[in-house]
Amino acid sequence: MKNRIHIILIFMATILVLSSAASMKSDKATSDLNLKLNEVASYISVRDTINLEVSEASVAWHMDHIYLMVNQLHKALKYSDESNYKAESNKVRDYVFTSNTLPRGKVTAPESVRPAENLTINTLKMHYDEALATVEKLPMLAEKKHFNHPILGTMNRDETIKFLAIHTEHHLKIIRDILKNNDNKK
């Protein structure tokens, strides 16, 4: 009887440690995403900068696209049915998650995450504020909440948070290159 109790206690302690570790991983991912969103917001003063050698889109377009992605993917996760989630392997996603990069110029943004033509400072600030609030809500969703990316496949909550961090960094690199190359032209 004592052995069973010890085994049960060890089992429960293991579950607590594992769930704590998963929570810490999720917290770090959302913290990383928050830092990236804050960097995105720091470019508001140069939002109208365009450099066709780097991107056809302005800094503002990349900023708003990032915010729209965070907000739209949260909605996709929120309204997904976790009972339909099925983990699946995807070699492209494995590559993206291992390298922490997305290739440039390979994918066109879907209509739902394409910014409007004339972005105002108010729109950017509103979408930024919404994205910050959204990042705080992401870890509260059930782990099996999911969305289906057309190339990377079905991603659960934690994979989606990781994807958002990689996607945000991808566009931050483009913004930095737009600004760096513009500085070299002056």
Coordinates of N, CA, C and O in Angstrom, one line a residue, residues 10-176:
I10 N 4.8 10.4 -6.6 CA 5.9 10.7 -7.6 C 5.3 11.0 -8.9 O 5.7 12.0 -9.6
F11 N 4.2 10.3 -9.3 CA 3.6 10.5 -10.6 C 2.9 11.9 -10.6 O 3.1 12.7 -11.5
M12 N 2.3 12.3 -9.5 CA 1.7 13.6 -9.4 C 2.7 14.7 -9.4 O 2.5 15.8 -10.0
A13 N 3.8 14.5 -8.7 CA 4.9 15.5 -8.7 C 5.5 15.7 -10.1 O 5.8 16.8 -10.5
T14 N 5.6 14.6 -10.8 CA 6.1 14.6 -12.2 C 5.2 15.5 -13.1 O 5.6 16.3 -13.9
I15 N 3.9 15.2 -13.0 CA 2.9 16.0 -13.7 C 3.0 17.5 -13.4 O 3.0 18.3 -14.3
L16 N 3.2 17.8 -12.2 CA 3.3 19.2 -11.8 C 4.5 19.9 -12.4 O 4.5 21.0 -12.9
V17 N 5.6 19.1 -12.3 CA 6.9 19.7 -12.9 C 6.8 19.9 -14.4 O 7.2 20.9 -14.9
L18 N 6.2 18.9 -15.1 CA 6.1 19.0 -16.5 C 5.1 20.1 -16.9 O 5.4 20.8 -17.9
S19 N 4.0 20.2 -16.2 CA 3.1 21.3 -16.6 C 3.7 22.7 -16.2 O 3.5 23.6 -17.0
S20 N 4.5 22.8 -15.2 CA 5.2 24.0 -14.9 C 6.2 24.4 -15.9 O 6.3 25.5 -16.3
A21 N 6.9 23.4 -16.4 CA 7.9 23.6 -17.5 C 7.2 24.0 -18.8 O 7.7 25.0 -19.4
A22 N 6.1 23.4 -19.1 CA 5.4 23.8 -20.3 C 4.9 25.3 -20.2 O 4.9 26.1 -21.1
S23 N 4.4 25.6 -19.0 CA 3.9 27.0 -18.7 C 5.1 28.0 -18.9 O 4.9 29.0 -19.4
M24 N 6.2 27.6 -18.3 CA 7.4 28.5 -18.4 C 7.8 28.7 -19.9 O 8.2 29.8 -20.3
K25 N 7.7 27.6 -20.7 CA 8.1 27.7 -22.1 C 7.1 28.7 -22.8 O 7.5 29.5 -23.6
S26 N 5.9 28.5 -22.5 CA 4.8 29.4 -23.1 C 5.0 30.8 -22.7 O 4.9 31.7 -23.5
D27 N 5.3 31.0 -21.4 CA 5.6 32.4 -20.9 C 6.8 33.0 -21.6 O 6.7 34.2 -22.0
K28 N 7.8 32.3 -21.8 CA 9.0 32.8 -22.5 C 8.7 33.2 -23.9 O 9.1 34.2 -24.4
A29 N 7.9 32.3 -24.6 CA 7.6 32.6 -26.0 C 6.7 33.8 -26.1 O 6.9 34.7 -27.0
T30 N 5.8 34.0 -25.2 CA 4.9 35.2 -25.3 C 5.7 36.5 -24.9 O 5.5 37.5 -25.5
S31 N 6.7 36.3 -24.0 CA 7.5 37.4 -23.6 C 8.4 37.8 -24.8 O 8.6 39.0 -25.1
D32 N 8.9 36.9 -25.5 CA 9.7 37.1 -26.7 C 8.9 37.8 -27.8 O 9.4 38.8 -28.4
L33 N 7.7 37.4 -27.9 CA 6.8 38.0 -28.9 C 6.5 39.5 -28.5 O 6.5 40.4 -29.3
N34 N 6.3 39.7 -27.2 CA 6.0 41.1 -26.7 C 7.2 42.0 -27.0 O 7.0 43.1 -27.4
L35 N 8.4 41.5 -26.8 CA 9.6 42.3 -27.1 C 9.7 42.6 -28.6 O 10.0 43.8 -28.9
K36 N 9.4 41.7 -29.4 CA 9.4 41.9 -30.8 C 8.3 43.0 -31.2 O 8.6 43.8 -32.0
L37 N 7.1 42.9 -30.7 CA 6.1 43.8 -31.0 C 6.5 45.2 -30.5 O 6.2 46.2 -31.2
N38 N 7.2 45.3 -29.4 CA 7.6 46.6 -28.9 C 8.7 47.2 -29.9 O 8.7 48.4 -30.1
E39 N 9.5 46.3 -30.4 CA 10.5 46.8 -31.4 C 9.7 47.3 -32.7 O 10.0 48.4 -33.2
V40 N 8.7 46.6 -33.1 CA 7.9 47.0 -34.3 C 7.4 48.4 -34.0 O 7.5 49.2 -34.9
A41 N 6.8 48.6 -32.9 CA 6.2 49.9 -32.5 C 7.2 51.0 -32.5 O 6.8 52.2 -32.8
S42 N 8.4 50.7 -32.3 CA 9.5 51.7 -32.2 C 9.8 52.4 -33.6 O 10.4 53.4 -33.7
Y43 N 9.3 51.7 -34.6 CA 9.5 52.2 -36.0 C 8.4 53.2 -36.5 O 8.4 53.5 -37.7
I44 N 7.5 53.6 -35.6 CA 6.4 54.4 -36.1 C 6.8 55.7 -36.7 O 6.2 56.2 -37.6
S45 N 7.9 56.3 -36.2 CA 8.4 57.6 -36.8 C 8.9 57.5 -38.2 O 9.0 58.5 -38.9
V46 N 9.3 56.3 -38.6 CA 9.8 56.0 -40.0 C 8.9 55.2 -40.8 O 9.3 54.6 -41.8
R47 N 7.6 55.2 -40.4 CA 6.6 54.3 -41.0 C 6.4 54.5 -42.5 O 6.0 53.6 -43.2
D48 N 6.6 55.7 -43.0 CA 6.4 55.9 -44.4 C 7.6 55.6 -45.3 O 7.5 55.8 -46.5
T49 N 8.7 55.1 -44.7 CA 9.9 54.8 -45.5 C 9.6 53.6 -46.4 O 9.1 52.6 -46.0
I50 N 10.1 53.7 -47.6 CA 10.0 52.7 -48.6 C 11.4 52.5 -49.3 O 12.1 53.5 -49.5
N51 N 11.7 51.3 -49.5 CA 12.9 51.0 -50.3 C 12.6 49.9 -51.2 O 12.6 48.7 -50.8
L52 N 12.5 50.2 -52.5 CA 12.0 49.2 -53.5 C 13.1 48.1 -53.7 O 12.8 47.0 -54.2
E53 N 14.3 48.3 -53.3 CA 15.4 47.3 -53.4 C 15.2 46.2 -52.4 O 15.6 45.1 -52.6
V54 N 14.4 46.5 -51.3 CA 14.2 45.5 -50.2 C 12.8 45.0 -50.3 O 12.5 43.8 -50.2
S55 N 11.8 45.9 -50.4 CA 10.4 45.5 -50.4 C 9.6 46.6 -51.1 O 9.9 47.8 -51.1
E56 N 8.5 46.1 -51.8 CA 7.6 47.1 -52.4 C 6.7 47.8 -51.3 O 6.1 48.8 -51.6
A57 N 6.7 47.2 -50.2 CA 5.8 47.8 -49.1 C 6.6 48.7 -48.2 O 7.8 48.6 -48.0
S58 N 5.9 49.6 -47.6 CA 6.5 50.6 -46.6 C 6.7 49.9 -45.3 O 6.2 48.8 -45.0
V59 N 7.4 50.6 -44.4 CA 7.6 50.1 -43.1 C 6.3 49.9 -42.4 O 6.0 48.9 -41.7
A60 N 5.4 50.9 -42.6 CA 4.0 50.9 -42.0 C 3.3 49.6 -42.4 O 2.6 49.0 -41.6
W61 N 3.4 49.2 -43.7 CA 2.7 48.0 -44.1 C 3.2 46.8 -43.4 O 2.4 46.0 -42.9
H62 N 4.5 46.7 -43.2 CA 5.1 45.5 -42.5 C 4.6 45.6 -41.0 O 4.3 44.5 -40.4
M63 N 4.6 46.8 -40.4 CA 4.2 46.9 -39.0 C 2.8 46.4 -38.9 O 2.5 45.5 -38.0
D64 N 1.9 46.9 -39.7 CA 0.5 46.6 -39.6 C 0.2 45.1 -39.9 O -0.6 44.4 -39.3
H65 N 0.9 44.6 -40.9 CA 0.8 43.2 -41.2 C 1.1 42.3 -40.0 O 0.4 41.3 -39.7
I66 N 2.2 42.6 -39.3 CA 2.6 41.9 -38.1 C 1.4 41.9 -37.1 O 1.0 40.9 -36.5
Y67 N 0.9 43.1 -36.8 CA -0.2 43.2 -35.8 C -1.4 42.4 -36.3 O -2.1 41.8 -35.5
L68 N -1.8 42.5 -37.6 CA -2.9 41.8 -38.1 C -2.8 40.3 -37.9 O -3.7 39.6 -37.6
M69 N -1.5 39.8 -38.2 CA -1.3 38.4 -38.1 C -1.5 37.9 -36.6 O -2.2 36.9 -36.4
V70 N -1.0 38.7 -35.7 CA -1.2 38.3 -34.3 C -2.7 38.3 -33.9 O -3.2 37.3 -33.4
N71 N -3.4 39.3 -34.3 CA -4.8 39.4 -34.0 C -5.6 38.4 -34.7 O -6.5 37.8 -34.1
Q72 N -5.4 38.1 -36.0 CA -6.2 37.2 -36.7 C -5.9 35.7 -36.3 O -6.8 34.9 -36.2
L73 N -4.6 35.4 -36.0 CA -4.3 34.0 -35.6 C -4.9 33.8 -34.2 O -5.3 32.6 -33.9
H74 N -5.0 34.8 -33.3 CA -5.6 34.6 -32.1 C -7.1 34.2 -32.3 O -7.6 33.3 -31.6
K75 N -7.8 34.9 -33.2 CA -9.2 34.6 -33.5 C -9.3 33.2 -34.0 O -10.2 32.5 -33.7
A76 N -8.4 32.8 -34.9 CA -8.5 31.5 -35.5 C -8.3 30.4 -34.4 O -9.1 29.4 -34.4
L77 N -7.4 30.6 -33.5 CA -7.2 29.7 -32.4 C -8.4 29.7 -31.5 O -8.9 28.6 -31.1
K78 N -8.9 30.9 -31.1 CA -10.0 31.0 -30.2 C -11.2 30.2 -30.7 O -11.9 29.6 -29.9
Y79 N -11.5 30.3 -31.9 CA -12.7 29.7 -32.5 C -12.5 28.3 -33.0 O -13.5 27.7 -33.5
S80 N -11.3 27.8 -32.9 CA -11.1 26.4 -33.3 C -11.7 25.4 -32.3 O -11.8 25.7 -31.1
D81 N -12.0 24.2 -32.8 CA -12.5 23.2 -31.9 C -11.3 22.2 -31.6 O -10.9 21.5 -32.4
E82 N -10.9 22.3 -30.3 CA -9.7 21.5 -29.9 C -9.9 20.0 -30.1 O -9.0 19.3 -30.2
S83 N -11.2 19.6 -30.1 CA -11.4 18.1 -30.2 C -11.1 17.7 -31.7 O -10.9 16.5 -31.9
N84 N -11.0 18.7 -32.6 CA -10.6 18.3 -34.0 C -9.1 18.4 -34.2 O -8.6 18.1 -35.3
Y85 N -8.3 18.8 -33.2 CA -6.9 18.9 -33.4 C -6.2 17.6 -33.5 O -6.5 16.7 -32.8
K86 N -5.4 17.5 -34.5 CA -4.6 16.3 -34.7 C -3.2 16.7 -35.0 O -2.9 17.4 -36.0
A87 N -2.2 16.3 -34.2 CA -0.8 16.6 -34.4 C -0.4 16.0 -35.7 O -0.7 14.8 -36.0
E88 N 0.4 16.7 -36.5 CA 0.8 16.1 -37.8 C 2.2 16.6 -38.1 O 2.6 17.7 -37.6
S89 N 3.0 15.8 -38.7 CA 4.4 16.3 -39.1 C 4.3 17.1 -40.4 O 3.4 16.9 -41.2
N90 N 5.2 18.0 -40.5 CA 5.3 18.9 -41.6 C 6.8 19.3 -41.8 O 7.3 20.0 -40.9
K91 N 7.4 18.8 -42.8 CA 8.8 19.0 -43.0 C 9.2 20.5 -43.2 O 10.2 21.0 -42.7
V92 N 8.3 21.3 -43.9 CA 8.6 22.7 -44.0 C 8.5 23.4 -42.7 O 9.3 24.2 -42.3
R93 N 7.5 23.1 -41.9 CA 7.3 23.7 -40.6 C 8.5 23.3 -39.7 O 9.1 24.1 -39.0
D94 N 9.0 22.0 -39.8 CA 10.1 21.6 -39.0 C 11.3 22.4 -39.4 O 12.1 22.9 -38.5
Y95 N 11.5 22.7 -40.7 CA 12.7 23.5 -41.1 C 12.5 24.9 -40.6 O 13.5 25.5 -40.0
V96 N 11.3 25.5 -40.7 CA 11.1 26.9 -40.2 C 11.4 27.0 -38.7 O 12.0 27.9 -38.2
F97 N 10.8 26.0 -38.0 CA 11.0 26.1 -36.5 C 12.4 25.8 -36.1 O 12.9 26.3 -35.0
T98 N 13.2 25.0 -36.8 CA 14.5 24.7 -36.5 C 15.5 25.9 -36.8 O 16.3 26.2 -36.0
S99 N 15.2 26.4 -38.0 CA 16.1 27.6 -38.4 C 15.6 28.9 -37.9 O 16.4 29.9 -37.9
N100 N 14.4 29.0 -37.4 CA 13.8 30.2 -36.9 C 13.8 31.3 -37.9 O 13.9 32.5 -37.6
T101 N 13.6 30.9 -39.2 CA 13.5 31.9 -40.3 C 12.4 31.5 -41.3 O 12.1 30.3 -41.4
L102 N 12.0 32.5 -42.0 CA 11.1 32.3 -43.1 C 11.8 32.8 -44.4 O 12.4 33.9 -44.3
P103 N 11.7 32.1 -45.5 CA 12.3 32.7 -46.7 C 11.6 33.9 -47.2 O 10.4 34.0 -47.0
R104 N 12.3 34.8 -47.8 CA 11.7 36.1 -48.3 C 11.1 35.8 -49.7 O 11.7 35.1 -50.5
G105 N 10.0 36.5 -49.9 CA 9.4 36.6 -51.2 C 8.8 35.3 -51.7 O 8.5 35.2 -52.9
K106 N 8.5 34.3 -50.8 CA 8.0 33.1 -51.3 C 6.5 33.0 -51.1 O 5.8 32.2 -51.8
V107 N 5.9 33.8 -50.2 CA 4.5 33.7 -49.9 C 3.9 35.0 -49.9 O 4.5 36.0 -49.5
T108 N 2.7 35.1 -50.5 CA 1.9 36.3 -50.5 C 0.9 36.3 -49.3 O 0.3 35.3 -49.0
A109 N 0.8 37.4 -48.6 CA -0.1 37.5 -47.4 C -1.5 37.4 -47.9 O -1.9 38.0 -48.8
P110 N -2.3 36.5 -47.1 CA -3.7 36.4 -47.4 C -4.4 37.8 -47.2 O -3.9 38.6 -46.4
E111 N -5.5 38.0 -47.9 CA -6.3 39.2 -47.8 C -6.6 39.7 -46.4 O -6.5 40.8 -46.1
S112 N -6.9 38.7 -45.5 CA -7.3 39.0 -44.2 C -6.2 39.7 -43.3 O -6.5 40.3 -42.3
V113 N -4.9 39.5 -43.8 CA -3.8 40.1 -43.0 C -3.0 41.1 -43.8 O -1.9 41.4 -43.6
R114 N -3.7 41.6 -44.9 CA -3.1 42.7 -45.7 C -3.5 44.0 -45.2 O -4.8 44.3 -45.1
P115 N -2.6 44.9 -44.9 CA -3.0 46.2 -44.4 C -3.7 47.1 -45.4 O -3.6 46.8 -46.6
A116 N -4.5 48.0 -44.9 CA -5.2 49.0 -45.8 C -4.2 49.8 -46.5 O -3.0 49.9 -46.1
E117 N -4.6 50.4 -47.6 CA -3.7 51.3 -48.4 C -3.2 52.5 -47.6 O -2.0 52.7 -47.6
N118 N -4.0 53.2 -47.0 CA -3.6 54.5 -46.3 C -3.6 54.2 -44.8 O -4.6 54.4 -44.2
L119 N -2.5 53.8 -44.3 CA -2.4 53.5 -42.9 C -2.1 54.8 -42.1 O -1.2 55.5 -42.4
T120 N -2.9 55.0 -41.1 CA -2.7 56.2 -40.2 C -2.0 55.8 -39.0 O -2.0 54.6 -38.6
I121 N -1.5 56.8 -38.3 CA -0.8 56.5 -37.0 C -1.8 55.9 -36.0 O -1.5 55.0 -35.3
N122 N -3.0 56.4 -36.1 CA -4.1 55.9 -35.2 C -4.4 54.4 -35.4 O -4.5 53.6 -34.5
T123 N -4.4 54.0 -36.7 CA -4.7 52.6 -37.0 C -3.5 51.8 -36.5 O -3.7 50.7 -35.9
L124 N -2.3 52.2 -36.8 CA -1.1 51.4 -36.3 C -1.1 51.3 -34.8 O -0.9 50.2 -34.3
K125 N -1.4 52.4 -34.1 CA -1.4 52.3 -32.6 C -2.6 51.4 -32.1 O -2.4 50.6 -31.2
M126 N -3.7 51.5 -32.8 CA -4.9 50.7 -32.4 C -4.5 49.2 -32.6 O -4.8 48.4 -31.7
H127 N -4.0 48.8 -33.7 CA -3.6 47.5 -34.0 C -2.5 47.0 -33.1 O -2.5 45.8 -32.7
Y128 N -1.6 47.8 -32.8 CA -0.5 47.5 -31.9 C -1.0 47.2 -30.5 O -0.7 46.1 -29.9
D129 N -1.9 48.1 -30.0 CA -2.5 47.9 -28.6 C -3.3 46.5 -28.6 O -3.2 45.8 -27.6
E130 N -4.0 46.3 -29.7 CA -4.8 45.0 -29.7 C -3.8 43.8 -29.8 O -4.1 42.8 -29.1
A131 N -2.8 43.9 -30.5 CA -1.8 42.8 -30.6 C -1.2 42.5 -29.2 O -1.0 41.4 -28.9
L132 N -0.8 43.6 -28.5 CA -0.2 43.4 -27.2 C -1.2 42.7 -26.3 O -0.8 41.8 -25.5
A133 N -2.4 43.1 -26.3 CA -3.4 42.5 -25.4 C -3.6 41.0 -25.9 O -3.8 40.2 -25.0
T134 N -3.6 40.8 -27.2 CA -3.8 39.5 -27.7 C -2.7 38.5 -27.2 O -3.0 37.4 -26.9
V135 N -1.5 39.0 -27.3 CA -0.3 38.1 -26.9 C -0.5 37.7 -25.4 O -0.2 36.5 -25.1
E136 N -1.1 38.5 -24.6 CA -1.3 38.1 -23.2 C -2.4 37.0 -23.1 O -2.4 36.2 -22.2
K137 N -3.3 37.0 -24.1 CA -4.4 36.1 -24.0 C -4.0 34.7 -24.6 O -4.7 33.7 -24.3
L138 N -3.0 34.7 -25.5 CA -2.7 33.4 -26.2 C -2.4 32.3 -25.3 O -2.9 31.2 -25.5
P139 N -1.6 32.4 -24.2 CA -1.3 31.3 -23.3 C -2.5 30.8 -22.6 O -2.5 29.7 -22.0
M140 N -3.6 31.6 -22.5 CA -4.8 31.2 -21.7 C -5.7 30.3 -22.6 O -6.6 29.7 -22.0
L141 N -5.4 30.2 -23.8 CA -6.2 29.3 -24.7 C -5.8 27.9 -24.4 O -4.7 27.6 -24.0
A142 N -6.7 27.0 -24.7 CA -6.4 25.5 -24.6 C -5.2 25.2 -25.5 O -5.1 25.7 -26.6
E143 N -4.4 24.2 -25.0 CA -3.2 23.9 -25.8 C -3.6 23.3 -27.2 O -2.8 23.5 -28.1
K144 N -4.7 22.6 -27.3 CA -5.1 22.0 -28.6 C -5.9 23.0 -29.5 O -6.3 22.5 -30.5
K145 N -6.0 24.2 -29.1 CA -6.6 25.2 -30.0 C -5.6 25.3 -31.2 O -4.4 25.2 -31.0
H146 N -6.1 25.5 -32.4 CA -5.2 25.3 -33.5 C -5.7 26.1 -34.7 O -6.8 26.6 -34.8
F147 N -4.8 26.3 -35.7 CA -5.2 26.8 -37.0 C -4.4 26.1 -38.1 O -3.4 25.5 -37.8
N148 N -4.9 26.2 -39.3 CA -4.3 25.5 -40.4 C -3.6 26.5 -41.3 O -4.3 27.2 -42.0
H149 N -2.3 26.4 -41.4 CA -1.5 27.3 -42.3 C -1.4 26.6 -43.6 O -1.2 25.3 -43.6
P150 N -1.6 27.3 -44.7 CA -1.6 26.6 -46.0 C -0.3 25.9 -46.4 O -0.4 24.9 -47.2
I151 N 0.8 26.3 -45.8 CA 2.1 25.6 -46.1 C 2.6 24.8 -44.9 O 3.1 23.7 -45.1
L152 N 2.5 25.4 -43.7 CA 3.1 24.8 -42.5 C 2.2 23.8 -41.8 O 2.6 23.2 -40.9
G153 N 1.0 23.7 -42.3 CA 0.0 22.7 -41.8 C -0.6 23.2 -40.5 O -0.6 24.4 -40.1
T154 N -1.2 22.3 -39.8 CA -2.0 22.5 -38.5 C -1.0 22.8 -37.4 O -0.1 22.0 -37.2
M155 N -1.2 23.9 -36.7 CA -0.4 24.3 -35.6 C -1.2 24.5 -34.3 O -2.3 25.2 -34.4
N156 N -0.8 23.9 -33.2 CA -1.5 24.1 -32.0 C -1.1 25.5 -31.4 O -0.4 26.2 -32.0
R157 N -1.7 25.8 -30.2 CA -1.4 27.1 -29.6 C 0.1 27.4 -29.5 O 0.5 28.5 -29.9
D158 N 0.9 26.5 -28.9 CA 2.3 26.8 -28.7 C 3.0 26.9 -30.0 O 3.9 27.8 -30.1
E159 N 2.7 26.1 -30.9 CA 3.3 26.2 -32.3 C 3.0 27.5 -32.9 O 3.8 28.1 -33.6
T160 N 1.7 27.9 -32.7 CA 1.3 29.2 -33.3 C 2.0 30.4 -32.7 O 2.5 31.3 -33.4
I161 N 2.2 30.3 -31.4 CA 3.0 31.4 -30.7 C 4.4 31.4 -31.3 O 5.0 32.5 -31.6
K162 N 5.0 30.2 -31.5 CA 6.4 30.2 -32.0 C 6.4 30.7 -33.5 O 7.3 31.5 -33.8
F163 N 5.4 30.3 -34.2 CA 5.3 30.8 -35.6 C 5.2 32.3 -35.6 O 5.8 33.0 -36.4
L164 N 4.4 32.9 -34.7 CA 4.2 34.3 -34.7 C 5.5 35.0 -34.4 O 5.8 36.1 -34.9
A165 N 6.3 34.5 -33.5 CA 7.6 35.1 -33.2 C 8.5 35.0 -34.4 O 9.2 36.0 -34.7
I166 N 8.5 33.9 -35.1 CA 9.4 33.8 -36.3 C 8.9 34.7 -37.4 O 9.7 35.4 -38.0
H167 N 7.6 34.8 -37.6 CA 7.0 35.6 -38.6 C 7.3 37.1 -38.3 O 7.6 37.9 -39.2
T168 N 7.2 37.5 -37.0 CA 7.4 38.9 -36.6 C 8.9 39.2 -36.8 O 9.2 40.3 -37.4
E169 N 9.8 38.3 -36.5 CA 11.2 38.6 -36.7 C 11.5 38.7 -38.2 O 12.3 39.5 -38.6
H170 N 10.8 37.9 -39.0 CA 11.0 37.9 -40.5 C 10.7 39.3 -41.0 O 11.5 39.9 -41.7
H171 N 9.6 39.9 -40.5 CA 9.2 41.2 -41.0 C 10.1 42.3 -40.3 O 10.4 43.4 -41.0
L172 N 10.5 42.1 -39.1 CA 11.5 43.0 -38.5 C 12.8 43.1 -39.3 O 13.3 44.2 -39.5
K173 N 13.3 42.0 -39.8 CA 14.5 42.0 -40.6 C 14.3 42.8 -41.9 O 15.2 43.5 -42.3
I174 N 13.1 42.7 -42.4 CA 12.8 43.4 -43.7 C 12.8 44.9 -43.3 O 13.4 45.7 -44.0
I175 N 12.1 45.3 -42.2 CA 12.1 46.7 -41.8 C 13.5 47.2 -41.6 O 13.8 48.3 -42.0
R176 N 14.3 46.4 -40.9 CA 15.7 46.9 -40.6 C 16.4 47.1 -41.9 O 17.2 48.0 -42.0

